[in-house]
Short mmCIF file of C-alpha atoms in Angstrom, two decimals:
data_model
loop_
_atom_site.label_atom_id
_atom_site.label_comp_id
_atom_site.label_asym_id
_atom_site.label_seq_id
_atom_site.Cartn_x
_atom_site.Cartn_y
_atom_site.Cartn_z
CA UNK A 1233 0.00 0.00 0.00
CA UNK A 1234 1.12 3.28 -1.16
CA UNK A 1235 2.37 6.29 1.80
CA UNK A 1236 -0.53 8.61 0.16
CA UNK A 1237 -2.97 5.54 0.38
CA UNK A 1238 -2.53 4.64 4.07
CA UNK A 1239 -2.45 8.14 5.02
CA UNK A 1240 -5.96 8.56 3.25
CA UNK A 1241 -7.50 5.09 5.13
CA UNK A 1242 -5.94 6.70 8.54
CA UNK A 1243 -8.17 9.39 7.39
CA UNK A 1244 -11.19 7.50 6.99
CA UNK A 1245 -10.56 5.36 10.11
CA UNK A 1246 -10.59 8.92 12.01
CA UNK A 1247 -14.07 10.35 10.53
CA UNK A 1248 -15.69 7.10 11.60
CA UNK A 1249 -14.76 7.42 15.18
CA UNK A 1250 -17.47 9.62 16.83
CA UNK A 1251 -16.28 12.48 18.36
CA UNK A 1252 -16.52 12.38 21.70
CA UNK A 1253 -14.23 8.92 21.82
CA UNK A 1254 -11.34 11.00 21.16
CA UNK A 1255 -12.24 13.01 24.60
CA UNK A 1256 -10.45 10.30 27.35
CA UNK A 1257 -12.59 9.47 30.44
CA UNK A 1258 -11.59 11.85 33.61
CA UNK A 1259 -11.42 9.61 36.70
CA UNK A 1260 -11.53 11.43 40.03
CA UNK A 1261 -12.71 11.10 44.15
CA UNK A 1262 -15.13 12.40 46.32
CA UNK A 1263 -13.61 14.08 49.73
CA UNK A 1264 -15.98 13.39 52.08
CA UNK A 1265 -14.94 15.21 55.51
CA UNK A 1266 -17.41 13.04 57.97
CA UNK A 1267 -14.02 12.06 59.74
CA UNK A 1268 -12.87 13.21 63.13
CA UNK A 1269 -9.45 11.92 62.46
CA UNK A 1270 -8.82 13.03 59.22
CA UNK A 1271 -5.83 15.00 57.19
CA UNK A 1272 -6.16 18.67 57.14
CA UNK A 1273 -7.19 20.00 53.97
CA UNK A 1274 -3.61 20.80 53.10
CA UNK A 1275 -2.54 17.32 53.24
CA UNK A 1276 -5.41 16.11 51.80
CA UNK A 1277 -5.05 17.99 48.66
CA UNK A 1278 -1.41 17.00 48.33
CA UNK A 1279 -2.82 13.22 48.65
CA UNK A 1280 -5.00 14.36 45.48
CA UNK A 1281 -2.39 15.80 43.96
CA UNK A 1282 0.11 13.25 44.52
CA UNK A 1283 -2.24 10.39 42.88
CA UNK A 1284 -2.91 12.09 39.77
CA UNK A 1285 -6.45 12.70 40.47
CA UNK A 1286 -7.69 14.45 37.35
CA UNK A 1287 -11.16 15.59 39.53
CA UNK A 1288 -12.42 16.28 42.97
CA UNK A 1289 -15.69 16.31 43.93
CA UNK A 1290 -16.75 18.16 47.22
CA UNK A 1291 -19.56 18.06 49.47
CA UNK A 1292 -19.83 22.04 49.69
CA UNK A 1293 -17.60 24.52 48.80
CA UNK A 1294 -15.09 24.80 51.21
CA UNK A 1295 -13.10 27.89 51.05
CA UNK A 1296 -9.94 26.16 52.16
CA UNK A 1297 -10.30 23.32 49.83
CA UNK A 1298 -10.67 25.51 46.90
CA UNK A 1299 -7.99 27.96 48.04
CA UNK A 1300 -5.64 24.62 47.67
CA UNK A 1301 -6.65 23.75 45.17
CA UNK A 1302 -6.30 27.13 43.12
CA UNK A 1303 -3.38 26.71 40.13
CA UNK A 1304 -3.38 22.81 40.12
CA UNK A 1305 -4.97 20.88 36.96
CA UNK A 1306 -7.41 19.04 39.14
CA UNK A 1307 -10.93 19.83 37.84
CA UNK A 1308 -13.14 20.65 40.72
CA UNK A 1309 -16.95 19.74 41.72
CA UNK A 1310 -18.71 22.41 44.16
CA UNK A 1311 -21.88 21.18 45.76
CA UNK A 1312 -25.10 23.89 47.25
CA UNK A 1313 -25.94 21.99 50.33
CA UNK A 1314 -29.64 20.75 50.11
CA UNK A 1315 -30.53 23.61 53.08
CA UNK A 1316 -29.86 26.37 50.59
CA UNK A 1317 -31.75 25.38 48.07
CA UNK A 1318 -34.86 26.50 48.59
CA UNK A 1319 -34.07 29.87 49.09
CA UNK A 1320 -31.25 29.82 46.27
CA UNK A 1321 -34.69 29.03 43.95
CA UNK A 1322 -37.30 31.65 45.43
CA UNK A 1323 -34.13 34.51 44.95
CA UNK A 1324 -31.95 35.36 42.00
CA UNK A 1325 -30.02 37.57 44.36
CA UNK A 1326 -29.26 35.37 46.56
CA UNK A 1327 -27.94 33.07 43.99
CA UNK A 1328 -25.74 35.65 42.59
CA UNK A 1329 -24.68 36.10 46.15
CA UNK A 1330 -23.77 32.08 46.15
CA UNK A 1331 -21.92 32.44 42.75
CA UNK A 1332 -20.02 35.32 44.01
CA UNK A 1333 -19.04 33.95 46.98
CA UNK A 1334 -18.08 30.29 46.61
CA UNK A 1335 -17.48 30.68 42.70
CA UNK A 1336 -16.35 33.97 41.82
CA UNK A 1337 -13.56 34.02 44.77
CA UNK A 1338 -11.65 31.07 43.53
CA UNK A 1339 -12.58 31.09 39.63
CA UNK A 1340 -11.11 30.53 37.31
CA UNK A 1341 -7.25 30.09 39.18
CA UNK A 1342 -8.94 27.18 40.90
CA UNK A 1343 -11.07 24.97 37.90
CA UNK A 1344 -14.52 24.28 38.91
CA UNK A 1345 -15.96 22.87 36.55
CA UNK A 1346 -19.04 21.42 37.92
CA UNK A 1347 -21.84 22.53 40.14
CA UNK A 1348 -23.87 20.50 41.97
CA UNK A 1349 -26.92 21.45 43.32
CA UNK A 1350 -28.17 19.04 46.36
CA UNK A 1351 -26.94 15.51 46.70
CA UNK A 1352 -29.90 12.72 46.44
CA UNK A 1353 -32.32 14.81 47.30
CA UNK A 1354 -35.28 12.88 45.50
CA UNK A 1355 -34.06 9.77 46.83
CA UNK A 1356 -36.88 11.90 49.95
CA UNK A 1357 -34.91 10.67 52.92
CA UNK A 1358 -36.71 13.29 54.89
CA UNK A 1359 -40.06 15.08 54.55
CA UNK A 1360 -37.35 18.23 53.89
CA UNK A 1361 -36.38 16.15 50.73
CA UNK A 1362 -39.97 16.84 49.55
CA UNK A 1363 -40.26 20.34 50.55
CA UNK A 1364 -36.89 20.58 48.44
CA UNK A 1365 -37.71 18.86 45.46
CA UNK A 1366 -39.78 20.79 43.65
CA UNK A 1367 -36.66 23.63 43.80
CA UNK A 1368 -34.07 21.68 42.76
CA UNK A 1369 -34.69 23.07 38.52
CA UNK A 1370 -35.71 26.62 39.79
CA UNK A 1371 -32.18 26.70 41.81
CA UNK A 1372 -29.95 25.63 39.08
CA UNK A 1373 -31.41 28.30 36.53
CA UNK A 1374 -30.87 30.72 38.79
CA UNK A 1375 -27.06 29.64 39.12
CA UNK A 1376 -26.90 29.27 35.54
CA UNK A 1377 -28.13 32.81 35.01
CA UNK A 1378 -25.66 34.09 37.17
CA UNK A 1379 -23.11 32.54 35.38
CA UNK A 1380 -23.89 33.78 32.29
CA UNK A 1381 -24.03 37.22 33.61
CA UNK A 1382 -20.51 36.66 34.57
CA UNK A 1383 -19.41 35.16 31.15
CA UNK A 1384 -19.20 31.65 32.47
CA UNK A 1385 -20.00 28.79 30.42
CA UNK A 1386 -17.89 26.46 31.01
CA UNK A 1387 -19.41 25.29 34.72
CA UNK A 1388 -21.64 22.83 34.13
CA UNK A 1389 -24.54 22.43 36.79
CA UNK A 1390 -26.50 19.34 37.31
CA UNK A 1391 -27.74 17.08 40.53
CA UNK A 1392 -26.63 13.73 41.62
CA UNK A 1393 -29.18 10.97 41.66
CA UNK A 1394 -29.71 7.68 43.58
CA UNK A 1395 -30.65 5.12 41.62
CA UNK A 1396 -33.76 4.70 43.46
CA UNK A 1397 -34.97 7.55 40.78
CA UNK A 1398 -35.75 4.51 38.66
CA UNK A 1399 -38.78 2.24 39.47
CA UNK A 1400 -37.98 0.40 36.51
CA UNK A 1401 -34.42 -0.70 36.63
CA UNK A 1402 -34.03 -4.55 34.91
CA UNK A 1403 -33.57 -5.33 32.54
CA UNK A 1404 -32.12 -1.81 31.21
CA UNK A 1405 -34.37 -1.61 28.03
CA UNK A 1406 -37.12 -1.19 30.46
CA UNK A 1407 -35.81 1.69 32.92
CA UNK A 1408 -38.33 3.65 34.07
CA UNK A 1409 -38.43 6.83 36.94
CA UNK A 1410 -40.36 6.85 39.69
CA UNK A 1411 -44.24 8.05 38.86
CA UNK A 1412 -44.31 10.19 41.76
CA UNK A 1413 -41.04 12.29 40.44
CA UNK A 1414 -41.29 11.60 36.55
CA UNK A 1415 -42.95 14.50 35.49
CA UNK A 1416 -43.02 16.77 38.41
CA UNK A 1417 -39.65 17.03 38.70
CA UNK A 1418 -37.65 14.86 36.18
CA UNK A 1419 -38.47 15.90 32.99
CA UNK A 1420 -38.02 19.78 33.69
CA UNK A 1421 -34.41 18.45 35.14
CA UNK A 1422 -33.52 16.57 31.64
CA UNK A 1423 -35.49 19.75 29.69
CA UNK A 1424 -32.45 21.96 31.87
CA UNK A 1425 -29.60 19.36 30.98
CA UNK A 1426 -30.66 19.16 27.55
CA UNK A 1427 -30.33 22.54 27.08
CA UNK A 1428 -27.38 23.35 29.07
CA UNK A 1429 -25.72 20.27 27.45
CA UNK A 1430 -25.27 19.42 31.08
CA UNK A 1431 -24.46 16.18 32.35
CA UNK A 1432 -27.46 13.48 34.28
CA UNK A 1433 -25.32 12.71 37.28
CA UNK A 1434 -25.58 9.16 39.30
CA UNK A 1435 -24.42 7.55 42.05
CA UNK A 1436 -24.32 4.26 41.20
CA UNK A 1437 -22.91 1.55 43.12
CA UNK A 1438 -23.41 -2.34 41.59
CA UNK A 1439 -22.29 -3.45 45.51
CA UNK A 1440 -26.10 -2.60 46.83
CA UNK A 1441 -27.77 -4.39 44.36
CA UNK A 1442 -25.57 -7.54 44.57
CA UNK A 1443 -25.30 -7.68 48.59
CA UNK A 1444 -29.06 -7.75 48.34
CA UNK A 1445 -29.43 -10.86 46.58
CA UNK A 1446 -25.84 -12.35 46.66
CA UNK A 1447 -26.61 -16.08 46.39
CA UNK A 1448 -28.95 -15.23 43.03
CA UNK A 1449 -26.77 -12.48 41.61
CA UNK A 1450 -22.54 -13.29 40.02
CA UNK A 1451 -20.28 -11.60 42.44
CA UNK A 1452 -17.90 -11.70 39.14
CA UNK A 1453 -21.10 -9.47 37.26
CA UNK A 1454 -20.55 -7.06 39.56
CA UNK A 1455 -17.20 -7.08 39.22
CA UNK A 1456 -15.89 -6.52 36.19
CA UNK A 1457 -14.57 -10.54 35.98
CA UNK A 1458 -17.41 -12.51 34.66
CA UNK A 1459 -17.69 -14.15 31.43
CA UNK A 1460 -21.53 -13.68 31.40
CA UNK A 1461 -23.22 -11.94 28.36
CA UNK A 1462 -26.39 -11.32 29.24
CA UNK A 1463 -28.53 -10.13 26.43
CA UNK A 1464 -31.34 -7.86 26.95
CA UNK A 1465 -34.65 -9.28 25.81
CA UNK A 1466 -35.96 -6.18 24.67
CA UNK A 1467 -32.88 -3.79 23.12
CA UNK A 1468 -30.83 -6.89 21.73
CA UNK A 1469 -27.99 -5.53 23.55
CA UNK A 1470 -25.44 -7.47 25.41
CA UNK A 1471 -23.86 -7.11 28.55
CA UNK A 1472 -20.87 -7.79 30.77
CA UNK A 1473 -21.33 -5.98 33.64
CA UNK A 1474 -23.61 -4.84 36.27
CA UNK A 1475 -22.52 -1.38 36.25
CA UNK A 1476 -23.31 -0.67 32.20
CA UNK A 1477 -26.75 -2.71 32.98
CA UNK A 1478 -27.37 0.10 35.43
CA UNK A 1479 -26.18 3.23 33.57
CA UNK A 1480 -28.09 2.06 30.67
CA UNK A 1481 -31.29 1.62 32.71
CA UNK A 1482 -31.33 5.57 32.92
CA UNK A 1483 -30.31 6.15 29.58
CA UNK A 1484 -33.60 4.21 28.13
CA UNK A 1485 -35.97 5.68 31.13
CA UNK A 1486 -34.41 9.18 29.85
CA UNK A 1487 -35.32 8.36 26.60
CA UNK A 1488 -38.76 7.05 27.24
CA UNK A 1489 -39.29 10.58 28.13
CA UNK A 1490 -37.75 12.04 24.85
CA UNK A 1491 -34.23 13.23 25.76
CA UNK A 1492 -32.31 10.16 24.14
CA UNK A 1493 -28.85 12.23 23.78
CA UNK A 1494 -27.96 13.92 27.61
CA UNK A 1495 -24.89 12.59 28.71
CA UNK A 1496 -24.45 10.85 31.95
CA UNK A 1497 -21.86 11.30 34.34
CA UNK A 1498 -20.97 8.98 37.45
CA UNK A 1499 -21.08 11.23 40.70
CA UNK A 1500 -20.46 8.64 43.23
CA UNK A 1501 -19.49 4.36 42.83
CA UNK A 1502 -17.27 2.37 44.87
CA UNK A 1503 -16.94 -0.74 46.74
CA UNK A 1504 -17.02 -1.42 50.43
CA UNK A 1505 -13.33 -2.65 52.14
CA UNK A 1506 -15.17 -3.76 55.32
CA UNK A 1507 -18.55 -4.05 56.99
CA UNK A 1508 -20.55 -5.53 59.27
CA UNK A 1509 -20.47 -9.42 60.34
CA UNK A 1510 -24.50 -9.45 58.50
CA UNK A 1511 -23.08 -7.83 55.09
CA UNK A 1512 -22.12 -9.31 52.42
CA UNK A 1513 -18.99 -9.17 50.72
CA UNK A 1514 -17.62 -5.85 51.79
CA UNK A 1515 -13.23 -6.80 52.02
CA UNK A 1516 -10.05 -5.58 50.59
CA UNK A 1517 -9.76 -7.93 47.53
CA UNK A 1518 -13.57 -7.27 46.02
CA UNK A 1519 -13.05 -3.70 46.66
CA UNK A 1520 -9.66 -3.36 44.88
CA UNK A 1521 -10.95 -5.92 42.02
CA UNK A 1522 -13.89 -3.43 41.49
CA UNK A 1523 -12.28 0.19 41.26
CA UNK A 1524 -8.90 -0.97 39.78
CA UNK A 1525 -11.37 -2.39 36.89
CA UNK A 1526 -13.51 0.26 36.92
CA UNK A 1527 -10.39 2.48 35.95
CA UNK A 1528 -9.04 0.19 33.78
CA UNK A 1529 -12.12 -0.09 31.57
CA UNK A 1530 -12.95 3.88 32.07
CA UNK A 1531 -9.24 4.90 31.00
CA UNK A 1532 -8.95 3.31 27.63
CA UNK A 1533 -7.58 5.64 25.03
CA UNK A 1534 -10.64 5.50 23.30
CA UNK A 1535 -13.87 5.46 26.01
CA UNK A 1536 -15.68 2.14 25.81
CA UNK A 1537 -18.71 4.15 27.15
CA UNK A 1538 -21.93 1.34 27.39
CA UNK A 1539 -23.74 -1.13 25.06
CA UNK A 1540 -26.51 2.00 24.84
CA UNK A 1541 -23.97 4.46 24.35
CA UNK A 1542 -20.13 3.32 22.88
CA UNK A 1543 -17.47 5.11 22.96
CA UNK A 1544 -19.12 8.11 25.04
CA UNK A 1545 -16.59 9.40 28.07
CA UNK A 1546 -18.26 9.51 31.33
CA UNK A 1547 -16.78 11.73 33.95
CA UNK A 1548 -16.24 9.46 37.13
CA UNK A 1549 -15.99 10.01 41.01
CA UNK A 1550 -14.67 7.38 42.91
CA UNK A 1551 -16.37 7.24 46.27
CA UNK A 1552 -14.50 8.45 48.19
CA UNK A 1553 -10.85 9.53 49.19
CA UNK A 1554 -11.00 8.77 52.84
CA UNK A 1555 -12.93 6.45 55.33
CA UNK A 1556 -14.95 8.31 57.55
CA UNK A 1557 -15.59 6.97 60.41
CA UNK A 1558 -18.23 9.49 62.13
CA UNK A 1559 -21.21 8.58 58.87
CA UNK A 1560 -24.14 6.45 60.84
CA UNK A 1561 -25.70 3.29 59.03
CA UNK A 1562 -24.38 0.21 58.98
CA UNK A 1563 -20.62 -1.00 58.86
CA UNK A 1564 -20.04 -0.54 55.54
CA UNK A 1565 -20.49 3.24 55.31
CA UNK A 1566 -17.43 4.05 56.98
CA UNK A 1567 -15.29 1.85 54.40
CA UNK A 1568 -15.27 2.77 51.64
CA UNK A 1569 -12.25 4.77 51.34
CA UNK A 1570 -9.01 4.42 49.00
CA UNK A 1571 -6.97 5.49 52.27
CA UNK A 1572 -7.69 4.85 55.65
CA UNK A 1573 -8.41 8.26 57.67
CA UNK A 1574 -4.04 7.91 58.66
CA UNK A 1575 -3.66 8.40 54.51
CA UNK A 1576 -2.02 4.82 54.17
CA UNK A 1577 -3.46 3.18 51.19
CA UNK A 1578 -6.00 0.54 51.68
CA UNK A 1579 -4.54 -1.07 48.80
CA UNK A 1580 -2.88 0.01 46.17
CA UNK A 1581 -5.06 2.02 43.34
CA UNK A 1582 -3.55 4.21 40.17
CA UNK A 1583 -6.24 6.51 39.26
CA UNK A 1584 -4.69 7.07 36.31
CA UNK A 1585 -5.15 3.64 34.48
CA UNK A 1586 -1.63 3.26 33.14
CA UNK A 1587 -0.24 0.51 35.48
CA UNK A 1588 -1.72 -2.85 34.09
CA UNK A 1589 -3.91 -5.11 36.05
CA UNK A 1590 -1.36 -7.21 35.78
CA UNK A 1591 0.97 -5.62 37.36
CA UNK A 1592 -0.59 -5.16 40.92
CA UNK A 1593 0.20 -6.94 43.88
CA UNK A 1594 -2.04 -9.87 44.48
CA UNK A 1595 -4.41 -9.67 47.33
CA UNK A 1596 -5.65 -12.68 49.35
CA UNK A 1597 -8.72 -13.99 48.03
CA UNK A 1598 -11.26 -14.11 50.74
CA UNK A 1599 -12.64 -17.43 52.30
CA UNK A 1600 -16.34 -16.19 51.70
CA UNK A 1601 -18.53 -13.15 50.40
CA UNK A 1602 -21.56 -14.40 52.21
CA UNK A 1603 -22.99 -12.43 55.13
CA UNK A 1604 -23.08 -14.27 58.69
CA UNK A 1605 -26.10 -16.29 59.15
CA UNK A 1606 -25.69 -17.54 62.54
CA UNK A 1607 -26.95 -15.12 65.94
CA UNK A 1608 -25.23 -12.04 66.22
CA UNK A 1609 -25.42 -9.56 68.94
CA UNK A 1610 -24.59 -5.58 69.69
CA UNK A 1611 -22.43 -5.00 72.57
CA UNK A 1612 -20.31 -2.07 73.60
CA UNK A 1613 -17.07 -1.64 71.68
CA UNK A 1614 -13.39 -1.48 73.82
CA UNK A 1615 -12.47 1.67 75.11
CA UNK A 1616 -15.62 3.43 74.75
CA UNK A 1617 -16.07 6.73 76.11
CA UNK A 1618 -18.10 6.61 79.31
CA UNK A 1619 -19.88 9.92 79.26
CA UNK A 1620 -20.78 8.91 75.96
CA UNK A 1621 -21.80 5.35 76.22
CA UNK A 1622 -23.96 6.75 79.25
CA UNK A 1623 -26.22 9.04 76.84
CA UNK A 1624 -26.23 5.94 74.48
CA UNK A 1625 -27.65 3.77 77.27
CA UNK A 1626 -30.39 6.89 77.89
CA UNK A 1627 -31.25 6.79 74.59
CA UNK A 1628 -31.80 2.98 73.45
CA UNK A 1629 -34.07 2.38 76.99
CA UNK A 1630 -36.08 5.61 76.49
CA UNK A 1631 -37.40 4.03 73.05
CA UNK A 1632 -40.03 2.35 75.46
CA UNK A 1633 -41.41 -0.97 74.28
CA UNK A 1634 -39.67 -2.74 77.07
CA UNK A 1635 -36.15 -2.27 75.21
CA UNK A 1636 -34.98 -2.51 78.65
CA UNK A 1637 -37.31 -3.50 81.19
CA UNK A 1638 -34.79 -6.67 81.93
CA UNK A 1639 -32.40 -3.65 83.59
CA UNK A 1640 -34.64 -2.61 86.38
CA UNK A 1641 -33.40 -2.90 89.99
CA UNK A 1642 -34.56 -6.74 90.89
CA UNK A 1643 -34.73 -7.84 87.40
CA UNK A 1644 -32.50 -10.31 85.84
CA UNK A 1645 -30.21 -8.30 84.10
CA UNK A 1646 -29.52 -5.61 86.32
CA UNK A 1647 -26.39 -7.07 87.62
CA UNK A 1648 -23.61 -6.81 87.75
CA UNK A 1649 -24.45 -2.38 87.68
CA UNK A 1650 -22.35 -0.74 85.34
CA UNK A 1651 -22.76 1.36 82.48
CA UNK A 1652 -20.79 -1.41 80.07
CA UNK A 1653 -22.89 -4.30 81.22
CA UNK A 1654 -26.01 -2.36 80.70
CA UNK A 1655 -25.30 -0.71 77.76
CA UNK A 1656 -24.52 -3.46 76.01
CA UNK A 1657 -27.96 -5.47 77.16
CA UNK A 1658 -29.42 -2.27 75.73
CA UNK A 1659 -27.60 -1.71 72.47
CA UNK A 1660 -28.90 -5.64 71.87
CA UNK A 1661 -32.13 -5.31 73.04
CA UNK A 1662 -32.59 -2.24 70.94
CA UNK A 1663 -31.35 -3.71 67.65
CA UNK A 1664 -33.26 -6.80 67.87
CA UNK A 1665 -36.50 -4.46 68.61
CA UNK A 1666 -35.97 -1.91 65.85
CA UNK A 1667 -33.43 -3.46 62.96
CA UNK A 1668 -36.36 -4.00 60.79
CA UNK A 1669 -37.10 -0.28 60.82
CA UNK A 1670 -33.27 0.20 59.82
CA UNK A 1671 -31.22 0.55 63.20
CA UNK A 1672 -27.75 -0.63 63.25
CA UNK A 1673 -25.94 -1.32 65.21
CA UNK A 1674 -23.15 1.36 65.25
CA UNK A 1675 -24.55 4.21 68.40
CA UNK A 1676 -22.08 6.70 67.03
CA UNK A 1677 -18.82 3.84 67.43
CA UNK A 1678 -19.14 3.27 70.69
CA UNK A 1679 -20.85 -0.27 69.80
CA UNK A 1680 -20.12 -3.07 67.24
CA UNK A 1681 -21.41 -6.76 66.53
CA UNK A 1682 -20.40 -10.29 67.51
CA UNK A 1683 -20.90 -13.90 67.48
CA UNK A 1684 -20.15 -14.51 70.83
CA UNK A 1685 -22.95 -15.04 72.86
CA UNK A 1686 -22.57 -12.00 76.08
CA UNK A 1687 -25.78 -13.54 77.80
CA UNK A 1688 -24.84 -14.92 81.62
CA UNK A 1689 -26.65 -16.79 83.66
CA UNK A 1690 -30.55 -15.85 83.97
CA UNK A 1691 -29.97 -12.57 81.96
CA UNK A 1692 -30.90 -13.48 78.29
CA UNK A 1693 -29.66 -10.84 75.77
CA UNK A 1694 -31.81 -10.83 72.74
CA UNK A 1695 -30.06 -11.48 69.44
CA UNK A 1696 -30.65 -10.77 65.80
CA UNK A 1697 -30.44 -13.46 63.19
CA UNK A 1698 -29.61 -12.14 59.51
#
């Protein structure tokens, strides 16, 4: 083949790439600060910094985060808390008075690039969540009009979604939102992204929807190591992954509602290092396997993108930087962190994608992925803070329904009298009562679970069974 012919078929070979492969996925991490015994912000920006992060994503907009950040090339994500945006909504001024003040200060020296107004806030944790709702569009036109005012276009503003947005998630050609949020509050949201050629933000972690039906679901899917193809009944497609099943799920409910082409961008996924004795599969070697993968596959030279949309980048936060050790639920929400709150690496992770799978130290494999089926019960953890564990006890016996009526002077658990003995009857009685209704067992660290029976003689503690 002639010089002049190959250079022509390089040609062709470029045109019939779409354009947005030749953009390469940005892989970044959340800094979540719910930590009382984590870095400063210096140090954790040099952390950032030191492991090529290409993008942040913050929880609020810390003035001493983005004063660190200001001259680096790490692409920043600023969040308006969910309290402000109501009133962000109902006042243009006062969302020129946001943009000025956590924007304008830092721009464009430090490189926000994203805006994120709320964080799950139709996932309605809270009858607040409702109130908010409805504001969520209002507040980010009002953000974007200040940012045009200013000349600023290129700060993209979206929301980050659960994907409990979808009541229709499986298989993906049948995604569907929620009725009670599809047109109320979703389609002005995609009619705004559209426009803004914004991105539809998600958290989306395959871990939840495998630990909830491990035994029926391949740990491997989830993964990034199966040889599965599942092929979806209804699009033809096939897939090889959980995490493509569940981006595409929102693609095709987005396009049931007619906005086929918004991009989506992951705001939060992750696995779990460690967790409770009742949940499944949270360890070092699934949670390694999952994000050294998920970089791997997201930091190919041209994006891979999903069976409903090759070849498109997708922005990416890894959840999250640090372990943080004050967040309530169960076990796993305080582990899912590259580093552990001391900075040391919970294994070793290159954000970048240019060190080969291959090439990483292997990790043990562990014995099992199965939560613990036997009894378990929730007892007071070592060297827990007395003053503390005291307002703990208060609290788990003043839920009435005779949490601890086996504590009263006489009964047969009020021996021997001290705070540790009773507290942990309590924290056990209490679990058992209300675990159903979503307690943990956790009491702000001062408790944790075990197999070991702490029952003695007549005093029965009450146990929970997964």
């Amino acid at each position: 083949m002639s010089r002049n012919m190959s250079h022509c078929v390089l040609f062709l070979l470029f045109l019939l790439v779409p354009s947005n492969a030749q953009n390469k996925n940005l892989i970044g991490v959340n800094l979540g600060r719910l930590g009382n015994n984590l870095p400063s912000a210096y140090r954790s920006i040099e952390i950032l910094k030191s492991m090529n992060a290409s993008l942040v994503k913050l929880y609020d907009a810390d003035p001493e985060l983005l004063k660190l950040l200001s001259g680096s090339k790490i692409r920043v994500s600023i969040m308006v808390p969910n309290r402000e945006i109501i009133n962000i909504a109902s006042n243009q001024t006062l969302a020129n008075n946001w943009v000025r003040k956590n924007v304008l200060t830092y721009y464009p020296e430090t490189k926000i690039r994203f805006i994120l107004v709320g964080n799950e806030v139709l996932s309605f944790y809270s009858e607040e969540d409702r109130r908010i709702c409805p504001n969520i569009v209002p507040a980010m036109r009002k953000i974007k009009n200040s940012l045009k005012n200013h000349g600023i276009r290129n700060i993209k503003i979206s929301t980050p979604v659960a994907m409990d947005v979808l009541k229709t998630p499986f298989p993906p050609s049948n995604g569907t939102f929620r009725t009670d949020i599809s047109r109320s509050v979703i389609v002005p949201l995609l009619k705004f992204l559209n426009g803004t050629k914004s991105f539809f933000f998600v958290d989306v972690y395959p871990y939840f929807p495998w630990s909830g039906n491990p035994t029926n679901m391949s740990l491997a899917f989830a993964l990034f190591k199966s040889s599965i193809r599942y092929t979806d009944p209804g699009s033809g497609l096939v897939y090889t992954n959980l995490l493509d099943q569940m981006i595409d799920s929102l693609i095709f409910a987005m396009k049931r509602l007619g906005y086929p082409n918004i991009r989506v961008g992951i705001s939060e996924t992750g696995w779990p290092h460690e967790g409770d004795l009742d949940q499944a599969g949270a360890n070092i070697y699934n949670a390694a396997s999952y994000n050294r993968n998920f970089i791997n596959r997201m930091t190919t030279d041209y994006p891979i993108g999903t069976p409903a949309r090759p070849r498109e980048a997708i922005p990416s936060f890894i959840f999250s930087l640090f372990d943080e050790n004050i967040k309530g639920g169960p076990g796993t929400e305080r582990h899912w962190g590259l580093l552990y709150a001391n900075a040391t690496p919970v294994y070793d992770i290159d954000l970048t994608g240019k060190k080969l799978l291959s090439d990483y130290k292997p990790l043990p494999v562990p014995h099992r992925n199965v939560a613990y089926k036997g009894k378990l019960w929730c007892v007071v953890e070592k060297g827990a803070d007395l003053t503390r564990l005291e307002r703990a006890l208060e609290f788990a016996c003043n839920q009435g329904n005779g949490t601890c009526d086996a504590l009263a002077p006489g009964k047969e658990c009020y021996e021997p009298v001290s705070i540790t003995w009773h507290a942990s009857y309590a924290f056990s009685s209490y679990w058992a009562r209300y675990r159903n209704e979503g307690a943990n067992c956790f009491f702000d660290g001062l408790a944790r679970q075990t197999t070991r029976n702490p029952s003695s003689g007549l005093c029965q503690f009450p146990s929970v069974t997964p």
